[in-house]
Amino acid sequence: MLSNLVNKYNIAGPRYTSYPTVPYWNNETFSLEKWKSSLVTSFKESNSKEGISLYIHLPFCESLCTFCGCNKRITKQHSVESPYIKAVLKEWHLYLDLFDEKPIIKEMHLGGGTPTFFSPDNLKLLINGILKDAVVAENYEFSFEGHPNNTTREHLQALYDVGFRRVSYGVQDYNETVQKAIHRIQPFENVKRATDLAREIGYTSVGHDIIFGLPFQTLEHVNETILKTKALLPDRLAFYSYAHVPWIKGNGQRGFKDTDLPSAELKREQYEMGKELLAEVGYHEIGMDHFALTTDSLYTSMQSGSLHRNFMGYTASKTQAMVGLGVSSISDSWYGFAQNVKRIEDYYELLKENKIPVYRGHILNEEDLIIRKHILNLMCQFKTTWTQDQLYFKELPETLLQLKEMEADGLLIINRNSIEVTKAGQPFVRNICMAFDVLLQRKQPDVQLFSMTV
Ligand SMILES: C[S@@+](CC[C@H](N)C(=O)[O-])C[C@H]1O[C@@H](n2cnc3c(N)ncnc32)[C@H](O)[C@@H]1O
Ligand code: SF4
């Protein structure tokens, strides 16, 4: 029964938006020079074939939501916009200097913080500045995260004019008690207005983020939130488990007490009920946490086997290279990862010295590349295969031995040269990936680094 399985497998574990996961990066063997050279190799191999992806982190928010785990800076001073945009464009130019041809932009995502903190004119300046020295791929996908309280018609129009067709709105929960506890008052009318406006202007995919496991949240509240979601029928839906990570410095998860959070049992019930309701409404589960209507590209890419996962979560297509701009952004060359400094002041300082503002990263070795592929296969296709010559790694026999118990619980099927995750096993795909994560197996963390898997 699902409840027993959730009780058994609900442990702290990575979300595998990267492998190796950030706490296991080897910063000692990493250097900025190695990172640049891995990106240049990747760019040469892939730019003309599939293009590259861009992630731009826009960190400002006017008000702090006390559940939020993102990297953000709270301010009401909009004078911060211009210097930040100039800095991001400077960083982009430092990357452009490395490339011997114009980048072809296949995907671009603006995340935050709150991208709609910036004025429509400034957002246009930013995007035009980025695209001035680049080519836009034919079947490009540009998307952004909007706060329903401050996304205006002008924001949506400005970004539409420069190619954006997808927006995702943070909704979290519609109940007032929950909203007060997370310091985020956001009536249904605001979400409806922002959703309707996007559709009116011509956005082809509108997404909502909702969360279970929030302070004071009951089953009834989750039910009510999904009913309201049904009324607006977003094309995509993220149904996140609240990640309680108060040990991450300065994330502001202090506006409520731990005892205000639902018990593990109640959280599990919220998750199960939520999933059932979403299926009834017509949503299909995509990998982990994500749901989509059959008309959305996330669903069609899952059907065609082209679903991909990176630091932005699930995406409809894969590019080998992803450049992350802005504070705290992570870039991925497939052969290496690099993360930017998290403080805005440090970011400005390094750019002033014409330095790419990276402060840590990881260069993948052969074993990392093999495990990375298995984890990506499991997260996106729910199966993975190997032969003696391909994708085999030394500890595979131990991994398979560990997975025996999950097989007995009906979560997966172990074949001679492959593993298939069953329908019942899909909610536990993080646990299955953990058996492949040889770095985690070799050294379990001494303190809790990751949120719970459910
Ligand atoms: C950058 S915010 C979205 C854009 C905008 N800032 C807003 O709040 O509407 C990204 C999303 O991450 C999710 N999120 C943030 N902190 C979280 C946490 N601790 N646990 C689970 N999801 C979280 C929320 O659903 C949120 O909508
Ligand atoms: S949830 Fe969004 S608006 Fe709230 S603090 Fe986080 S990034 Fe800012």
Coordinates of C-alpha atoms and ligand atoms in Angstrom, one line a residue:
M1 CA 0.0 0.0 0.0
L2 CA 1.3 3.5 -0.9
S3 CA 1.1 4.8 2.7
N4 CA 3.4 2.1 4.0
L5 CA 5.8 2.7 1.2
V6 CA 5.9 6.4 1.8
N7 CA 6.6 5.8 5.5
K8 CA 9.4 3.4 4.6
Y9 CA 11.1 5.5 1.9
N10 CA 10.6 9.0 3.1
I11 CA 14.2 9.9 3.9
A12 CA 16.4 12.9 3.3
G13 CA 17.7 12.8 -0.3
P14 CA 18.9 14.9 -3.3
R15 CA 16.5 16.1 -6.0
Y16 CA 19.1 15.3 -8.6
T17 CA 18.9 18.4 -10.7
S18 CA 22.6 17.6 -11.1
Y19 CA 25.0 14.7 -10.7
P20 CA 27.2 14.9 -8.8
T21 CA 24.9 16.8 -6.4
V22 CA 26.2 20.2 -5.2
P23 CA 27.5 19.0 -1.8
Y24 CA 29.6 16.3 -3.5
W25 CA 31.3 18.7 -6.0
N26 CA 35.1 18.4 -5.8
N27 CA 36.1 22.0 -5.5
E28 CA 39.8 21.0 -5.1
T29 CA 40.1 19.6 -8.6
F30 CA 38.0 22.5 -10.0
S31 CA 39.4 25.8 -11.5
L32 CA 38.0 28.6 -13.5
E33 CA 40.3 27.7 -16.4
K34 CA 39.1 24.1 -16.4
W35 CA 35.5 25.3 -16.4
K36 CA 36.1 27.7 -19.3
S37 CA 37.8 25.0 -21.3
S38 CA 35.0 22.4 -20.6
L39 CA 32.4 25.0 -21.7
V40 CA 34.3 25.9 -24.9
T41 CA 34.6 22.1 -25.8
S42 CA 30.9 21.6 -25.2
F43 CA 30.0 24.8 -27.2
K44 CA 32.0 23.6 -30.2
E45 CA 30.4 20.2 -30.1
S46 CA 26.8 21.3 -29.7
N47 CA 26.1 24.9 -30.6
S48 CA 25.5 24.4 -34.3
K49 CA 23.5 21.2 -33.7
E50 CA 21.2 22.0 -30.9
G51 CA 22.0 25.5 -29.6
I52 CA 22.5 26.4 -25.9
S53 CA 20.3 27.2 -22.9
L54 CA 20.5 30.3 -20.8
Y55 CA 19.3 30.7 -17.2
I56 CA 19.2 34.2 -15.8
H57 CA 18.8 34.7 -12.1
L58 CA 16.9 37.9 -11.1
P59 CA 17.1 37.9 -7.3
F60 CA 15.0 40.8 -6.1
C61 CA 11.7 40.6 -4.3
E62 CA 9.7 43.3 -2.6
S63 CA 8.6 41.2 0.3
L64 CA 9.9 38.0 2.0
C65 CA 7.8 34.8 1.8
T66 CA 8.9 32.9 4.9
F67 CA 8.8 29.5 3.3
C68 CA 11.1 30.4 0.4
G69 CA 14.3 28.4 -0.2
C70 CA 15.4 30.4 -3.2
N71 CA 18.4 32.9 -3.4
K72 CA 16.8 36.3 -3.1
R73 CA 17.4 39.9 -1.9
I74 CA 14.4 41.7 -0.4
T75 CA 14.2 45.4 -1.3
K76 CA 11.6 48.0 -2.3
Q77 CA 14.3 50.1 -4.0
H78 CA 13.9 49.7 -7.7
S79 CA 17.1 51.7 -8.3
V80 CA 18.8 48.3 -8.0
E81 CA 17.5 47.2 -11.4
S82 CA 19.8 49.0 -13.7
P83 CA 23.1 48.1 -12.2
Y84 CA 22.1 44.5 -12.0
I85 CA 21.1 44.3 -15.7
K86 CA 24.4 46.0 -16.6
A87 CA 26.3 43.4 -14.6
V88 CA 24.4 40.5 -16.2
L89 CA 25.1 41.8 -19.7
K90 CA 28.8 42.2 -18.7
E91 CA 28.9 38.6 -17.5
W92 CA 27.3 37.5 -20.8
H93 CA 30.0 39.3 -22.8
L94 CA 32.7 37.6 -20.8
Y95 CA 31.2 34.3 -22.0
L96 CA 30.8 35.6 -25.6
D97 CA 34.5 36.3 -25.7
L98 CA 35.2 32.6 -25.2
F99 CA 33.1 31.5 -28.1
D100 CA 34.3 31.6 -31.8
E101 CA 30.8 31.9 -33.2
K102 CA 27.5 33.4 -32.2
P103 CA 25.6 31.3 -29.7
I104 CA 22.3 29.8 -30.9
I105 CA 19.8 30.2 -28.0
K106 CA 17.4 27.3 -27.8
E107 CA 16.1 27.9 -24.3
M108 CA 16.1 30.9 -22.0
H109 CA 14.6 31.0 -18.6
L110 CA 14.3 33.9 -16.2
G111 CA 14.1 32.8 -12.6
G112 CA 14.4 34.3 -9.2
G113 CA 13.7 36.0 -6.9
T114 CA 11.1 37.7 -8.9
P115 CA 11.8 38.6 -12.5
T116 CA 8.6 40.8 -12.5
F117 CA 10.2 43.0 -9.8
F118 CA 12.0 44.5 -12.8
S119 CA 10.1 47.1 -15.0
P120 CA 8.9 45.9 -18.4
D121 CA 11.4 48.3 -20.1
N122 CA 14.3 47.0 -18.1
L123 CA 13.4 43.4 -18.9
K124 CA 13.3 44.3 -22.6
L125 CA 16.7 46.0 -22.3
L126 CA 18.1 42.8 -20.7
I127 CA 16.7 40.4 -23.3
N128 CA 17.6 42.6 -26.3
G129 CA 21.1 43.0 -24.8
I130 CA 21.4 39.2 -24.6
L131 CA 20.0 38.5 -28.1
K132 CA 22.0 41.3 -29.8
D133 CA 25.0 39.0 -30.2
A134 CA 23.2 35.7 -30.5
V135 CA 20.9 33.8 -32.9
V136 CA 17.5 32.5 -31.7
A137 CA 17.0 28.8 -32.6
E138 CA 14.0 28.0 -34.8
N139 CA 12.0 26.1 -32.2
Y140 CA 13.2 28.1 -29.2
E141 CA 11.4 28.1 -25.8
F142 CA 11.6 31.3 -23.6
S143 CA 10.0 31.2 -20.2
F144 CA 9.9 33.2 -17.0
E145 CA 8.7 33.0 -13.4
G146 CA 6.1 35.7 -12.6
H147 CA 4.7 36.7 -9.2
P148 CA 0.9 36.9 -9.7
N149 CA 0.7 39.9 -7.4
N150 CA 3.0 42.1 -9.5
T151 CA 2.9 40.7 -13.0
T152 CA 1.2 43.4 -15.2
R153 CA -0.1 43.4 -18.7
E154 CA 2.9 45.5 -19.6
H155 CA 5.3 42.9 -18.2
L156 CA 3.6 40.1 -20.2
Q157 CA 3.5 42.1 -23.4
A158 CA 7.1 43.3 -23.1
L159 CA 8.4 39.7 -22.7
Y160 CA 6.0 38.4 -25.3
D161 CA 7.4 40.9 -27.8
V162 CA 10.9 39.5 -27.3
G163 CA 9.8 35.9 -27.7
F164 CA 8.5 34.6 -24.4
R165 CA 5.6 32.2 -24.7
R166 CA 5.7 30.4 -21.3
V167 CA 5.2 31.8 -17.8
S168 CA 4.9 30.1 -14.5
Y169 CA 3.3 31.7 -11.5
G170 CA 4.0 31.0 -7.8
V171 CA 0.6 30.1 -6.2
Q172 CA 1.6 27.9 -3.2
D173 CA -1.8 27.7 -1.4
Y174 CA -5.0 29.8 -1.6
N175 CA -5.9 29.6 2.1
E176 CA -5.6 32.8 4.1
T177 CA -4.3 31.2 7.3
V178 CA -1.5 29.5 5.3
Q179 CA -0.8 32.6 3.3
K180 CA -0.5 34.7 6.6
A181 CA 1.9 32.1 8.0
I182 CA 4.1 32.2 4.9
H183 CA 3.8 36.0 4.7
R184 CA 2.3 35.9 1.2
I185 CA -1.2 37.3 0.8
Q186 CA -2.3 36.5 -2.7
P187 CA -6.0 36.2 -3.4
F188 CA -7.4 33.9 -6.2
E189 CA -8.4 37.0 -8.2
N190 CA -4.8 38.0 -8.5
V191 CA -3.8 34.6 -9.9
K192 CA -6.8 34.6 -12.2
R193 CA -6.0 38.0 -13.5
A194 CA -2.4 37.1 -14.2
T195 CA -3.3 33.8 -15.8
D196 CA -6.1 35.3 -18.0
L197 CA -3.8 38.2 -19.1
A198 CA -1.1 35.8 -20.2
R199 CA -3.5 33.8 -22.3
E200 CA -5.1 36.9 -23.8
I201 CA -1.7 38.1 -24.9
G202 CA -0.9 34.8 -26.6
Y203 CA 1.2 32.8 -24.1
T204 CA 0.9 29.1 -25.1
S205 CA 1.8 27.7 -21.7
V206 CA 0.9 29.0 -18.3
G207 CA 2.1 27.1 -15.2
H208 CA 1.3 27.3 -11.5
D209 CA 3.4 26.2 -8.6
I210 CA 1.5 24.8 -5.7
I211 CA 3.0 23.3 -2.5
F212 CA 1.9 20.8 0.1
G213 CA 3.4 20.5 3.6
L214 CA 3.2 24.3 4.4
P215 CA 2.6 25.6 7.9
F216 CA -1.0 25.2 9.1
Q217 CA -2.0 23.5 5.8
T218 CA -4.7 20.9 6.2
L219 CA -6.1 18.4 3.7
E220 CA -9.0 20.7 3.1
H221 CA -6.7 23.5 2.1
V222 CA -4.9 21.4 -0.4
N223 CA -8.3 20.2 -1.8
E224 CA -9.5 23.8 -2.0
T225 CA -6.3 24.9 -3.7
I226 CA -6.6 22.2 -6.3
L227 CA -10.3 23.0 -6.9
K228 CA -9.3 26.6 -7.6
T229 CA -6.5 25.5 -9.8
K230 CA -9.0 23.4 -11.8
A231 CA -11.0 26.6 -12.4
L232 CA -8.0 28.2 -14.2
L233 CA -6.6 25.0 -15.7
P234 CA -2.9 25.9 -16.0
D235 CA -1.2 23.9 -18.8
R236 CA 1.5 22.8 -16.4
L237 CA 1.6 22.4 -12.7
A238 CA 4.4 21.9 -10.2
F239 CA 3.1 20.1 -7.0
Y240 CA 6.1 20.6 -4.7
S241 CA 6.7 19.1 -1.3
Y242 CA 7.6 22.0 1.0
A243 CA 11.4 21.7 1.5
H244 CA 12.2 22.7 5.0
V245 CA 15.9 23.7 4.9
P246 CA 16.2 26.3 7.7
W247 CA 19.9 25.6 8.0
I248 CA 20.6 27.3 4.6
K249 CA 21.9 30.7 5.7
G250 CA 19.7 33.7 5.3
N251 CA 16.8 31.9 3.5
G252 CA 14.3 33.4 5.9
Q253 CA 12.4 30.2 6.8
R254 CA 11.8 31.6 10.3
G255 CA 8.4 33.1 10.1
F256 CA 6.7 30.0 11.7
K257 CA 7.7 27.3 14.2
D258 CA 8.6 23.8 13.2
T259 CA 5.6 22.6 15.2
D260 CA 3.3 24.6 12.9
L261 CA 4.2 22.3 10.1
P262 CA 2.0 19.3 9.2
S263 CA 3.1 16.0 10.6
A264 CA 4.8 13.5 8.3
E265 CA 1.6 11.5 8.2
L266 CA -0.5 14.5 7.2
K267 CA 2.0 15.6 4.6
R268 CA 1.8 12.1 3.1
E269 CA -2.0 12.3 3.0
Q270 CA -1.8 15.7 1.3
Y271 CA 0.5 14.3 -1.3
E272 CA -1.6 11.3 -2.1
M273 CA -4.9 13.2 -2.1
G274 CA -3.3 15.9 -4.3
K275 CA -2.0 13.5 -6.8
E276 CA -5.4 11.7 -7.1
L277 CA -7.3 15.0 -7.5
L278 CA -4.8 16.2 -10.2
A279 CA -5.3 13.0 -12.1
E280 CA -9.1 13.4 -11.9
V281 CA -8.7 16.9 -13.3
G282 CA -6.8 15.6 -16.3
Y283 CA -3.1 16.2 -15.3
H284 CA -0.4 13.6 -16.2
E285 CA 2.5 13.2 -13.9
I286 CA 5.8 14.2 -15.6
G287 CA 8.9 12.7 -13.9
M288 CA 8.8 14.0 -10.3
D289 CA 6.7 16.9 -8.9
H290 CA 5.5 18.0 -12.3
F291 CA 2.1 17.6 -14.0
A292 CA 0.9 18.7 -17.4
L293 CA -2.1 18.6 -19.6
T294 CA -1.7 16.5 -22.7
T295 CA -1.5 19.6 -24.9
D296 CA 1.6 20.9 -23.1
S297 CA 5.1 20.4 -24.5
L298 CA 6.3 18.8 -21.3
Y299 CA 3.8 16.0 -21.8
T300 CA 4.6 15.5 -25.5
S301 CA 8.3 15.4 -24.8
M302 CA 7.8 12.8 -22.1
Q303 CA 5.8 10.7 -24.6
S304 CA 8.5 11.0 -27.3
G305 CA 11.3 10.3 -24.8
S306 CA 13.0 13.7 -25.2
L307 CA 12.3 15.0 -21.7
H308 CA 15.4 16.4 -20.0
R309 CA 16.3 17.5 -16.5
N310 CA 18.7 20.3 -15.4
F311 CA 19.0 23.0 -12.7
M312 CA 15.7 24.5 -14.0
G313 CA 13.9 21.2 -13.3
Y314 CA 12.3 19.3 -16.2
T315 CA 12.5 20.8 -19.7
A316 CA 11.0 19.7 -23.0
S317 CA 14.3 19.5 -24.8
K318 CA 18.0 18.9 -24.1
T319 CA 20.9 21.2 -24.9
Q320 CA 24.4 20.0 -23.9
A321 CA 25.5 23.4 -22.6
M322 CA 23.7 25.7 -20.3
V323 CA 25.1 29.1 -19.2
G324 CA 23.7 30.5 -16.0
L325 CA 24.0 34.3 -15.5
G326 CA 23.4 36.3 -12.4
V327 CA 24.1 35.7 -8.7
S328 CA 24.0 32.1 -7.5
S329 CA 23.3 30.7 -11.0
I330 CA 24.7 27.3 -12.0
S331 CA 26.1 26.6 -15.4
D332 CA 26.5 23.2 -16.9
S333 CA 28.7 22.2 -19.8
W334 CA 27.8 18.5 -19.4
Y335 CA 31.5 17.9 -18.6
G336 CA 31.5 20.4 -15.7
F337 CA 29.4 22.6 -13.4
A338 CA 30.2 26.0 -12.1
Q339 CA 28.2 28.2 -9.7
N340 CA 28.3 32.0 -9.4
V341 CA 28.9 33.8 -6.1
K342 CA 25.7 34.3 -4.1
R343 CA 26.1 37.8 -2.8
I344 CA 25.3 40.6 -5.2
E345 CA 28.2 42.8 -3.9
D346 CA 30.7 39.9 -4.6
Y347 CA 29.2 39.4 -8.0
Y348 CA 29.7 43.1 -8.9
E349 CA 33.2 43.1 -7.5
L350 CA 34.4 40.2 -9.6
L351 CA 32.7 41.6 -12.8
K352 CA 34.5 44.9 -12.2
E353 CA 37.7 42.9 -12.4
N354 CA 36.5 41.3 -15.7
K355 CA 36.3 37.9 -14.0
I356 CA 33.6 35.3 -14.7
P357 CA 32.0 35.4 -11.2
V358 CA 32.2 31.7 -10.5
Y359 CA 33.2 30.5 -7.0
R360 CA 32.9 26.8 -7.0
G361 CA 32.2 23.9 -9.4
H362 CA 33.0 20.4 -10.4
I363 CA 34.7 18.8 -13.4
L364 CA 33.1 15.4 -14.2
N365 CA 35.3 12.3 -14.5
E366 CA 34.4 9.2 -16.5
E367 CA 32.6 7.6 -13.6
D368 CA 30.6 10.8 -12.9
L369 CA 29.5 10.9 -16.5
I370 CA 28.3 7.3 -16.5
I371 CA 26.3 7.8 -13.2
R372 CA 25.0 11.1 -14.5
K373 CA 23.5 9.4 -17.5
H374 CA 21.9 6.7 -15.4
I375 CA 20.3 9.2 -13.1
L376 CA 19.1 11.3 -16.0
N377 CA 17.6 8.2 -17.6
L378 CA 15.8 7.2 -14.4
M379 CA 14.5 10.7 -13.7
C380 CA 13.3 11.3 -17.2
Q381 CA 12.5 7.9 -18.7
F382 CA 12.0 5.8 -15.6
K383 CA 14.4 3.2 -16.9
T384 CA 18.1 2.8 -17.6
T385 CA 20.3 0.2 -19.4
W386 CA 23.9 -0.8 -19.6
T387 CA 26.2 -3.4 -21.2
Q388 CA 29.7 -4.6 -20.1
D389 CA 31.1 -1.9 -22.4
Q390 CA 28.6 0.9 -22.0
L391 CA 27.5 2.7 -18.9
Y392 CA 28.9 -0.1 -16.7
F393 CA 30.5 1.1 -13.4
K394 CA 32.5 -0.7 -10.8
E395 CA 29.8 -0.6 -8.0
L396 CA 26.9 -1.6 -10.3
P397 CA 26.6 -5.1 -8.6
E398 CA 26.2 -3.4 -5.2
T399 CA 23.7 -1.0 -6.6
L400 CA 21.6 -3.9 -7.9
L401 CA 21.9 -5.7 -4.6
Q402 CA 20.6 -2.6 -2.8
L403 CA 17.7 -2.3 -5.3
K404 CA 16.5 -5.9 -4.5
E405 CA 14.4 -4.7 -1.6
M406 CA 12.7 -2.0 -3.7
E407 CA 12.1 -4.7 -6.3
A408 CA 10.4 -6.8 -3.6
D409 CA 8.3 -3.8 -2.7
G410 CA 7.2 -3.5 -6.4
L411 CA 8.9 -0.2 -7.1
L412 CA 11.1 -1.5 -10.0
I413 CA 12.0 -4.5 -12.1
I414 CA 15.6 -5.5 -12.4
N415 CA 16.4 -7.1 -15.8
R416 CA 19.7 -8.6 -17.0
N417 CA 21.0 -5.3 -18.4
S418 CA 18.4 -2.7 -17.4
I419 CA 16.1 -1.4 -14.6
E420 CA 12.6 -0.2 -15.1
V421 CA 10.7 1.8 -12.5
T422 CA 7.1 0.7 -12.2
K423 CA 4.1 3.0 -11.9
A424 CA 4.1 2.4 -8.1
G425 CA 7.8 3.2 -8.0
Q426 CA 7.6 6.6 -9.7
P427 CA 7.1 8.6 -6.6
F428 CA 10.3 7.0 -5.2
V429 CA 12.5 7.7 -8.2
R430 CA 14.8 9.8 -5.9
N431 CA 15.4 6.8 -3.6
I432 CA 16.2 4.7 -6.7
C433 CA 18.7 7.2 -7.9
M434 CA 20.3 7.3 -4.5
A435 CA 21.3 3.6 -5.0
F436 CA 23.2 4.7 -8.2
D437 CA 24.8 7.7 -6.4
V438 CA 28.2 6.1 -5.7
L439 CA 29.5 9.4 -4.1
L440 CA 26.6 9.4 -1.6
Q441 CA 27.1 5.6 -1.0
R442 CA 30.8 6.1 -0.3
K443 CA 30.3 8.9 2.1
Q444 CA 26.9 9.5 3.8
P445 CA 26.6 13.1 5.0
D446 CA 27.3 13.7 8.7
V447 CA 24.5 16.4 8.9
Q448 CA 21.3 16.7 7.0
L449 CA 22.0 18.3 3.6
F450 CA 18.9 17.4 1.7
S451 CA 15.2 17.8 2.1
M452 CA 12.9 14.7 2.6
T453 CA 12.1 12.7 -0.5
V454 CA 8.3 13.1 0.0
Ligands
LIG1 C1 11.3 32.0 -7.5 S1 9.8 31.4 -7.0 C2 8.5 31.9 -8.2 C3 8.5 33.3 -8.7 C4 8.0 34.4 -7.8 N1 9.2 34.8 -7.0 C5 6.9 34.0 -6.9 O1 7.1 33.8 -5.7 O2 5.8 33.9 -7.4 C6 10.0 29.7 -7.4 C7 9.1 28.7 -6.8 O3 9.9 27.8 -6.0 C8 9.0 27.2 -5.1 N2 9.7 27.1 -3.7 C9 10.4 28.1 -3.1 N3 10.8 27.7 -1.9 C10 10.4 26.4 -1.7 C11 10.5 25.5 -0.7 N4 11.1 25.8 0.5 N5 9.9 24.3 -0.8 C12 9.2 24.0 -2.0 N6 9.1 24.8 -3.0 C13 9.6 26.1 -2.9 C14 7.7 27.9 -5.0 O4 6.7 27.1 -5.4 C15 8.0 29.1 -5.9 O5 6.9 29.5 -6.6
SF4_2 S1 8.6 32.9 -3.1 FE1 9.1 34.2 -4.8 S2 8.5 36.3 -4.0 FE2 8.6 35.0 -2.3 S3 10.6 35.3 -1.4 FE3 10.7 33.5 -2.8 S4 11.3 34.3 -4.7 FE4 10.6 36.0 -3.5

